[in-house]
XYZ file of C-alpha atoms in Angstrom:
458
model
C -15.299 -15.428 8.818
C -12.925 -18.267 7.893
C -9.950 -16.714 5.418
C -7.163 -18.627 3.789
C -4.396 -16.748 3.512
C -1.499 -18.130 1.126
C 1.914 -16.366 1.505
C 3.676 -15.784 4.779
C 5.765 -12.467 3.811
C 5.091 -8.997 5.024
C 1.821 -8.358 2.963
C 0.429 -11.902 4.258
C 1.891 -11.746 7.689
C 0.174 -8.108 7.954
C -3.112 -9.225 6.439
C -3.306 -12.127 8.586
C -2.659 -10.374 11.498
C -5.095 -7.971 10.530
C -7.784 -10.028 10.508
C -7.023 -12.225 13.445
C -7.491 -9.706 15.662
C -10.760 -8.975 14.629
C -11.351 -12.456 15.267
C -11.867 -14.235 11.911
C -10.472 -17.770 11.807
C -7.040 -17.605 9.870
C -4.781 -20.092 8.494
C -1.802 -18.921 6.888
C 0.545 -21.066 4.464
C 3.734 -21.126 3.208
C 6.101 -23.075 1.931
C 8.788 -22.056 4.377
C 9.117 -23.646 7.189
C 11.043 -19.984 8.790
C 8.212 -18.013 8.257
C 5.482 -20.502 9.366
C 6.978 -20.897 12.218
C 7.175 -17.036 12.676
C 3.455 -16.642 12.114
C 3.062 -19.656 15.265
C 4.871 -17.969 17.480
C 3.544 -14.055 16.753
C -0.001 -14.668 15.692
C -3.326 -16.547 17.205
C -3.856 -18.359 13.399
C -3.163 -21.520 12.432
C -0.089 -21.836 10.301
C 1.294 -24.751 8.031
C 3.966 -25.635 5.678
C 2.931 -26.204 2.079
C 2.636 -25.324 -1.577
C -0.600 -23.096 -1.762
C -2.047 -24.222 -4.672
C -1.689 -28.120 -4.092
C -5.432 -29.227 -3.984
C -4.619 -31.621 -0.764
C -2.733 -28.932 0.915
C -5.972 -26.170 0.346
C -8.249 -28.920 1.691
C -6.039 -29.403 4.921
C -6.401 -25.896 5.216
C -10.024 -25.723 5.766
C -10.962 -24.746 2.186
C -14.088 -27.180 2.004
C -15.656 -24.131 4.543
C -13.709 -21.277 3.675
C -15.315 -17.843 3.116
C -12.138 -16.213 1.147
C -8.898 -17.041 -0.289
C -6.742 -14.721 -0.173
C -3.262 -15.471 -2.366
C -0.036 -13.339 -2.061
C 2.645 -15.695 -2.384
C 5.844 -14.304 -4.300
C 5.003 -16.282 -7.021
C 2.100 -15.151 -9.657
C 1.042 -17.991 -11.284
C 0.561 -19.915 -7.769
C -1.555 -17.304 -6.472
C -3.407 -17.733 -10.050
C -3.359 -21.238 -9.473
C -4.736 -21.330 -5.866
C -7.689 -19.451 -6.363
C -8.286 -21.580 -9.562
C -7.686 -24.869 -7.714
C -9.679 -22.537 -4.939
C -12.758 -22.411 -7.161
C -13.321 -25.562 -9.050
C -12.619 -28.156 -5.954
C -13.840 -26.130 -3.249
C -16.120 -23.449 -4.494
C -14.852 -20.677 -1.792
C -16.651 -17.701 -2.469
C -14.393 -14.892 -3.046
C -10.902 -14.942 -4.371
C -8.110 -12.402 -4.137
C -4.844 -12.901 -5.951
C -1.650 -10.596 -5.875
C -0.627 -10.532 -9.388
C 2.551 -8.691 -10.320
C 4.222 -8.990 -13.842
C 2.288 -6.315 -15.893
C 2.304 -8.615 -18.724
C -1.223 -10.403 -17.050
C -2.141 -7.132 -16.434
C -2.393 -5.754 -19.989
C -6.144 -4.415 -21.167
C -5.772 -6.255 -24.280
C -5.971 -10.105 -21.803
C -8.580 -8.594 -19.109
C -10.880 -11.510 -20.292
C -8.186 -13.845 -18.814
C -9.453 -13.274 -14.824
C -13.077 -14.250 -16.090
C -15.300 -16.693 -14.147
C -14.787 -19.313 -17.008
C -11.337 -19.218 -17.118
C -9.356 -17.949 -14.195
C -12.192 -17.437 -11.543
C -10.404 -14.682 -9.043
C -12.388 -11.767 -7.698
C -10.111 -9.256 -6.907
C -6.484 -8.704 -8.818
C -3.810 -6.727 -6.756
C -0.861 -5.503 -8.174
C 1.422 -3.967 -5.928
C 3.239 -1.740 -8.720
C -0.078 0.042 -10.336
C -1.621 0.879 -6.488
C 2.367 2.127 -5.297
C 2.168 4.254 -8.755
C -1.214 5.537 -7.947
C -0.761 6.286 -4.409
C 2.292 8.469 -5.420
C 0.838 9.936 -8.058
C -2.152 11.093 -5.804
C 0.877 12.593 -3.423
C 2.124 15.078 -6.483
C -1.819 16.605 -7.126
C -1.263 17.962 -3.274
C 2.173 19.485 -2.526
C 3.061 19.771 1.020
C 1.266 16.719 2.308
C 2.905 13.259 3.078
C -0.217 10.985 2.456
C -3.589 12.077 0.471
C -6.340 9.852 -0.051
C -9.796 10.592 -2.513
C -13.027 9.237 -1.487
C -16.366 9.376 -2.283
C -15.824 9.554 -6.211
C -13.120 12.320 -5.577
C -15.455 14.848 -3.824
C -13.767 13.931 -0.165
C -10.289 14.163 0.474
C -7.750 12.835 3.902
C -4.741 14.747 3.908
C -1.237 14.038 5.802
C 0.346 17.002 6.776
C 3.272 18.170 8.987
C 2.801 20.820 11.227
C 5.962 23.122 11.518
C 6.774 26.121 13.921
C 5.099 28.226 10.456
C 1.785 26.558 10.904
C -1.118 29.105 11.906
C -3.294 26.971 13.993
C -0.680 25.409 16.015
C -1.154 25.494 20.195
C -5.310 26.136 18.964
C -7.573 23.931 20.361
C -9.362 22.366 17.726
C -12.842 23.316 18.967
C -12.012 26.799 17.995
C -10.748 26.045 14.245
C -14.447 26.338 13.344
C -14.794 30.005 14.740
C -11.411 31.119 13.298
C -12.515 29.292 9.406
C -16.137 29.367 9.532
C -16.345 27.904 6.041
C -13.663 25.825 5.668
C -14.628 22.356 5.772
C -12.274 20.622 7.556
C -12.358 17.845 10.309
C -8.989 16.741 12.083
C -8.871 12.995 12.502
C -5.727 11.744 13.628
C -2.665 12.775 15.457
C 0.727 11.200 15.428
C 3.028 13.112 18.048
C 6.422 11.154 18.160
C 5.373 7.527 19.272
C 1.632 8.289 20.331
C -1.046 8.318 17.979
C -4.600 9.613 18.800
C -7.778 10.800 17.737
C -8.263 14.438 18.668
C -11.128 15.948 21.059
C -12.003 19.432 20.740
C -9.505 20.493 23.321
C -6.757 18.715 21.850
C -3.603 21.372 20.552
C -1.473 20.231 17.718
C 1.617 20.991 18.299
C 5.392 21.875 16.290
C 6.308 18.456 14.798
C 3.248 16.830 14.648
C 1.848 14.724 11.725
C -1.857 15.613 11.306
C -4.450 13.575 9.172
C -7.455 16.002 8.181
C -10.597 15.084 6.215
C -11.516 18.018 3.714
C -14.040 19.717 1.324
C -11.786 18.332 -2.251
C -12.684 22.088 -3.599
C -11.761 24.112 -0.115
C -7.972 21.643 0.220
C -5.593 24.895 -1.358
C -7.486 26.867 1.526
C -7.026 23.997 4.208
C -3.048 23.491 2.663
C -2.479 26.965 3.395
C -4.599 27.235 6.908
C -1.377 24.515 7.720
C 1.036 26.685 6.726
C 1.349 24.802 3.245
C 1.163 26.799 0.267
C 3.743 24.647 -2.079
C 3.446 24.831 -5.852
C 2.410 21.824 -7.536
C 5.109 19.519 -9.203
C 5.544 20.683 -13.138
C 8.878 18.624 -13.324
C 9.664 15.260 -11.509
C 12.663 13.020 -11.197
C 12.003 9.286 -10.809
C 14.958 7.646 -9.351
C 14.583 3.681 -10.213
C 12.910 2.179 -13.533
C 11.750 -0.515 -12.357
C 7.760 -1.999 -12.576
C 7.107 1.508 -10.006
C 8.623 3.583 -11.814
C 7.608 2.850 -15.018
C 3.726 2.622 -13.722
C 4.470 6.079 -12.427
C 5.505 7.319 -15.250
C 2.831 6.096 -16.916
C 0.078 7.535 -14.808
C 2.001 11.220 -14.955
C 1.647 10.960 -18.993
C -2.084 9.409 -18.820
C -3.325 11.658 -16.245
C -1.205 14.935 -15.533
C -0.239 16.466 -18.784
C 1.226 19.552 -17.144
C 3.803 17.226 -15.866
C 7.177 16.572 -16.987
C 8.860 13.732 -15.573
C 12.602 12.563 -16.073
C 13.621 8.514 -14.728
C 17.011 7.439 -13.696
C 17.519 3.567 -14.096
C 21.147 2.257 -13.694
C 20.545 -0.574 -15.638
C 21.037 -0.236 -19.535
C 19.066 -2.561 -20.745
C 16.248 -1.686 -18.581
C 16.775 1.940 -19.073
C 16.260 0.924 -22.924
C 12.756 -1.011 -22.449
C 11.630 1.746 -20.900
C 12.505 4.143 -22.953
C 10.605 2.579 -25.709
C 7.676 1.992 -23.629
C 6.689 5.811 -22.881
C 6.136 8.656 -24.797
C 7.189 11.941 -23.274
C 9.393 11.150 -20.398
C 12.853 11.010 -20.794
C 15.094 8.100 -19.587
C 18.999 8.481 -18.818
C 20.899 5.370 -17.759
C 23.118 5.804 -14.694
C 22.839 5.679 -11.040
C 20.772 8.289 -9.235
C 23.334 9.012 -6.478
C 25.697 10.406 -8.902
C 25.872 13.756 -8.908
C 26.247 14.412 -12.869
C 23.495 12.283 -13.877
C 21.216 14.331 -11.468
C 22.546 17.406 -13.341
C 21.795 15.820 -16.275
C 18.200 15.252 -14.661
C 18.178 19.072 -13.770
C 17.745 18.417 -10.167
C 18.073 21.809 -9.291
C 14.991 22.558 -11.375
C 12.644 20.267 -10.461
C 10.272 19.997 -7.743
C 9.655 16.592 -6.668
C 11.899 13.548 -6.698
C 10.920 10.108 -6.271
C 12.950 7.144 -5.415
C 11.490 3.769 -6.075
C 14.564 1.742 -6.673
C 14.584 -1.979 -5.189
C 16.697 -0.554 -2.490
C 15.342 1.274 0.720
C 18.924 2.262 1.350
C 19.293 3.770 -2.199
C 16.238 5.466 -2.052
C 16.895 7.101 0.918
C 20.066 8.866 -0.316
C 18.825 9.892 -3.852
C 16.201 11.644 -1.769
C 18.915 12.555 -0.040
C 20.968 14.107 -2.540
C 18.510 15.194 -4.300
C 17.825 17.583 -2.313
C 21.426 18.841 -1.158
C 21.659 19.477 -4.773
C 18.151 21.920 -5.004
C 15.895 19.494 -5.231
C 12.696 20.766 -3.316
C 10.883 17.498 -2.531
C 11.239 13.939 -1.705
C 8.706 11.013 -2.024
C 10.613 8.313 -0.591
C 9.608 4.109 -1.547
C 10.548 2.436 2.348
C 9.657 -1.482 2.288
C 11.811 -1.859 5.625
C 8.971 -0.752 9.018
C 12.336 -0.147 10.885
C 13.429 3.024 8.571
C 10.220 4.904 8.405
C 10.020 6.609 12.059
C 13.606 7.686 10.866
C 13.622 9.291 7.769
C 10.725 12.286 7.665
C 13.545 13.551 10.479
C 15.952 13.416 8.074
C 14.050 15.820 5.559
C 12.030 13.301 3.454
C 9.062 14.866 2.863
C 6.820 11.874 2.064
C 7.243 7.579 2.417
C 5.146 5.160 0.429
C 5.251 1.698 1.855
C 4.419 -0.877 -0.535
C 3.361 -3.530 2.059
C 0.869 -0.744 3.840
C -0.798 0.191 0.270
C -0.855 -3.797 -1.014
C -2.596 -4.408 2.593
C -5.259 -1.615 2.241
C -6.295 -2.418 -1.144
C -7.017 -6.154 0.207
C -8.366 -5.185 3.108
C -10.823 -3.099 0.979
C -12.389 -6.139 -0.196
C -12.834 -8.353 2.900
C -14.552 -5.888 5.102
C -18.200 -6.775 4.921
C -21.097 -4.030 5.638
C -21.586 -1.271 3.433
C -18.119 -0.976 2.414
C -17.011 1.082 -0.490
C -13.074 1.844 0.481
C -10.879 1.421 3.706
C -6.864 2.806 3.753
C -4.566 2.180 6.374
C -2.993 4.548 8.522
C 0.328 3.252 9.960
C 0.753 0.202 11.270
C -1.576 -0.928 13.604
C -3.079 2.370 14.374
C -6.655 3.117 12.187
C -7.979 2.816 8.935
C -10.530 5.303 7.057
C -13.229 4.026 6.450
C -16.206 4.925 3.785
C -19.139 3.222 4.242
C -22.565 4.111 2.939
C -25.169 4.380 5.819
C -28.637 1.946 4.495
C -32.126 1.967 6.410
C -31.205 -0.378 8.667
C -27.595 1.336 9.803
C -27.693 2.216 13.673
C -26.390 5.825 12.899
C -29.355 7.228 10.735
C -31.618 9.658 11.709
C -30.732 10.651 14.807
C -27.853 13.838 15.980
C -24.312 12.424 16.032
C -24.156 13.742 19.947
C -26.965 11.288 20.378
C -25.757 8.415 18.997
C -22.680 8.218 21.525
C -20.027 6.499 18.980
C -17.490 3.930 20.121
C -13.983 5.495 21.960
C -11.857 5.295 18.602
C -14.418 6.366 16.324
C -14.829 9.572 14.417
C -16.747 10.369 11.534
C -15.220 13.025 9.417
C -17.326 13.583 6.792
C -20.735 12.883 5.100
C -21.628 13.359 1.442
C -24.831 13.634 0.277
C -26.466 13.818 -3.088
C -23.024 15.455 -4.032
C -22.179 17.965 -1.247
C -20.210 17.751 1.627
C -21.106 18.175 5.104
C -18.162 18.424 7.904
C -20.370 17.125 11.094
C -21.167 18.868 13.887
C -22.909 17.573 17.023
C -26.291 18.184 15.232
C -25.498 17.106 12.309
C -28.104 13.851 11.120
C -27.010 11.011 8.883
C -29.543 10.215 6.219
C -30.041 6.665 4.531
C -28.061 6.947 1.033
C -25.067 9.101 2.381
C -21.710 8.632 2.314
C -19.632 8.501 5.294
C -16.235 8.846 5.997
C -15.006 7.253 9.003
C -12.029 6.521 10.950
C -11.790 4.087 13.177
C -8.937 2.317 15.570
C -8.125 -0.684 14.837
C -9.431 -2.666 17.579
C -13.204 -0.958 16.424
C -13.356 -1.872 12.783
C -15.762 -3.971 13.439
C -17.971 -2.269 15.282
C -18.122 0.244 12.144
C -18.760 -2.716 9.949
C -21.767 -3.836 12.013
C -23.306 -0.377 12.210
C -23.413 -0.598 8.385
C -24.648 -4.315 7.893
C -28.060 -5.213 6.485
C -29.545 -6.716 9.858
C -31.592 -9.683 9.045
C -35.009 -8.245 10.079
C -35.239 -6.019 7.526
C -35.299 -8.557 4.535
């Protein structure tokens, strides 16, 4: 596959990166001559200094062949304007644009983004998918990541195991003696700087970060089988009204009535938009590592607070503080890759990284196959996968033990016709089901092509 990739910051650096080492053909532009140069000396693309959406720059770039465009520039209306200029001149099939300012993003202007008038695919925005991704973090206290698939009835859950965990030093074969109906599959461990996929004789252990895929009705059960048992958030501090936090906010009033939420934003005249933009969540102007506004915010009160200020320094210590001052939880917005490994040791209970969550949503759209979502798990390690298995896929009909899956591969769940099945070595995969996979990196695309529509069968 031949991708364009316009924008050579962390989302297009990662997504380029990404997809070179599946071995698509990449070029990557920029109009910085830094960061091209960067992307020539880390990556195996082709990289060159430009504006993105100048017509004779796209062409240089290969567009006359291209199979995708895929525009995250820092500037909206040049990602607009590339897959525009993408369209009429060049006809590439599918475009992607990262769109930011909410204002485009409005219900009352979705007709704008229409083939006749601005021809892109797939919109982005960073802001809404941060908002959504914490939001999905507050429905499951005591987890650091949690991610709904298959229409909600599948769950993957990040959890921390502490010395208070049950099934610690257990091998994992066993778990489905000790919780016979509990449907559960471990996926992924992350123990200090390794990360793995689990065999059945694999032991997690005290400190270890554990992705499990689970039943959506049995996750209290699984939550507590981890030694989890947290009460959901009722009250919430957001630290930071910026575009995050007010798309937070705004999810909490659309979607979790039962939820009160509270936003610090140190900057009046910000803290005054929105105010008047929300309905039930109260705003206070001042800076959220002051200790009297977070009394005033009734820290000591509330469950969860989340810091999505510009500043990954600032966020840090309101989480911080926060919690010194009886705060129970911290969701913690980290753009910086350097801070992460650092701060769950510090007693964060939960990171969102924009750049990781921007990447997944994009990559969602360029794998080919069966594809219905794909998330990233850290950097460079896996992504989960669901895929839904057709006639032709490699995997049907036949026992998982026989089918002898890829090193890096494990498939976690299967829904069909609306239940969930955790697999076992007999279990069968059936045209029409939904499968939830993850996969290393470096075997993506082997999953892809065990869920393409081979030519023979047309």
């Amino acid at each position: 596959m031949k991708v364009i990739v316009c924008g050579a910051g962390q989302v297009g650096s990662n997504i380029a990166k990404y997809l070179a080492s599946e071995g698509n053909h990449v070029t990557v532009i920029d109009q910085s001559p830094e960061l091209i140069q960067k992307i020539s000396d880390t990556l195996d693309v082709q990289a060159m200094v430009g504006f993105a959406s100048h017509p004779n720059v796209l062409e240089a770039a290969g567009a006359a062949d291209a199979d995708m465009l895929i525009a995250v520039t820092l500037a909206d209306e040049v990602n607009m304007v590339a897959c525009q200029v993408a369209a009429s001149l060049f006809n590439v099939p599918t475009k992607i644009a990262r769109v930011r300012h909410q204002s485009y993003l409005q219900p009352i202007w979705a007709d704008l983004f229409s083939r006749e008038h601005l021809p892109i695919d797939f919109i982005i925005s960073p802001e809404i998918e941060v908002a959504r991704a914490v939001s999905r973090r507050l429905q499951v206290p005591g987890a650091f990541d949690m991610i709904p698939l298959a229409d909600g009835l599948v769950k993957v859950i990040g959890v921390v195991c502490t010395d208070n965990c049950p099934i610690i030093n257990t091998p994992l074969r066993q778990l489905t003696g000790l919780f016979p109906d509990l449907a559960i599959e471990v996926v992924a461990i992350i123990r200090g700087d390794r990360q793995f996929i689990p065999g059945g004789n694999d032991q997690m252990l005290p400190g270890d970060e554990v992705y499990f895929v689970a039943d959506t009705n049995h996750v209290s059960r699984a939550m507590a089988a981890f030694g989890h048992e947290e009460r959901q958030a009722r009250r919430v501090i957001i630290v930071g009204g910026g575009n995050i936090g007010l798309c937070l906010a705004e999810e909490i009033e659309q979607n979790q009535p039962g939820v009160s939420a509270r936003i610090i934003e140190v900057d009046r005249r910000r803290a005054t938009l929105v105010a008047q933009k929300l309905k039930r969540t109260m705003v206070l102007h001042g800076d959220g590592l002051d200790p009297a506004i977070l009394e005033e915010a009734n820290v000591a009160a509330s469950e969860t607070v989340v810091a999505v200020s510009n500043s990954d320094e600032g966020n840090i210590l309101a989480s911080l503080l926060a919690k010194r001052n009886g705060c129970k939880r911290a969701i913690t917005l980290i753009n910086k890759t350097t801070y992460q490994p650092l701060v769950l040791p510090l007693g964060i209970d939960a990171v969102v990284s924009p750049r990781s969550i921007t990447v997944s949503s994009i990559l969602q759209h360029v794998r080919r196959g069966r594809i219905k979502a794909v998330h990233s798990l850290r950097e460079n390690f896996a992504e989960v996968i669901e895929a839904e298995a057709l006639e032709t896929s490699t995997l049907i009909n036949t026992p998982l033990k026989d089918i002898r899956l890829p090193e890096g591969i494990i498939v976690g769940a299967i829904v069909r016709a609306g239940k969930v099945i955790i697999p076992r070595p007999s279990t069968v995969i059936k045209p029409n089901d939904r499968v939830i996979i993850l996969a290393e990196v470096g075997q993506v695309k082997k999953v892809e092509k065990m869920f393409a529509v081979r030519l023979e069968f047309f």
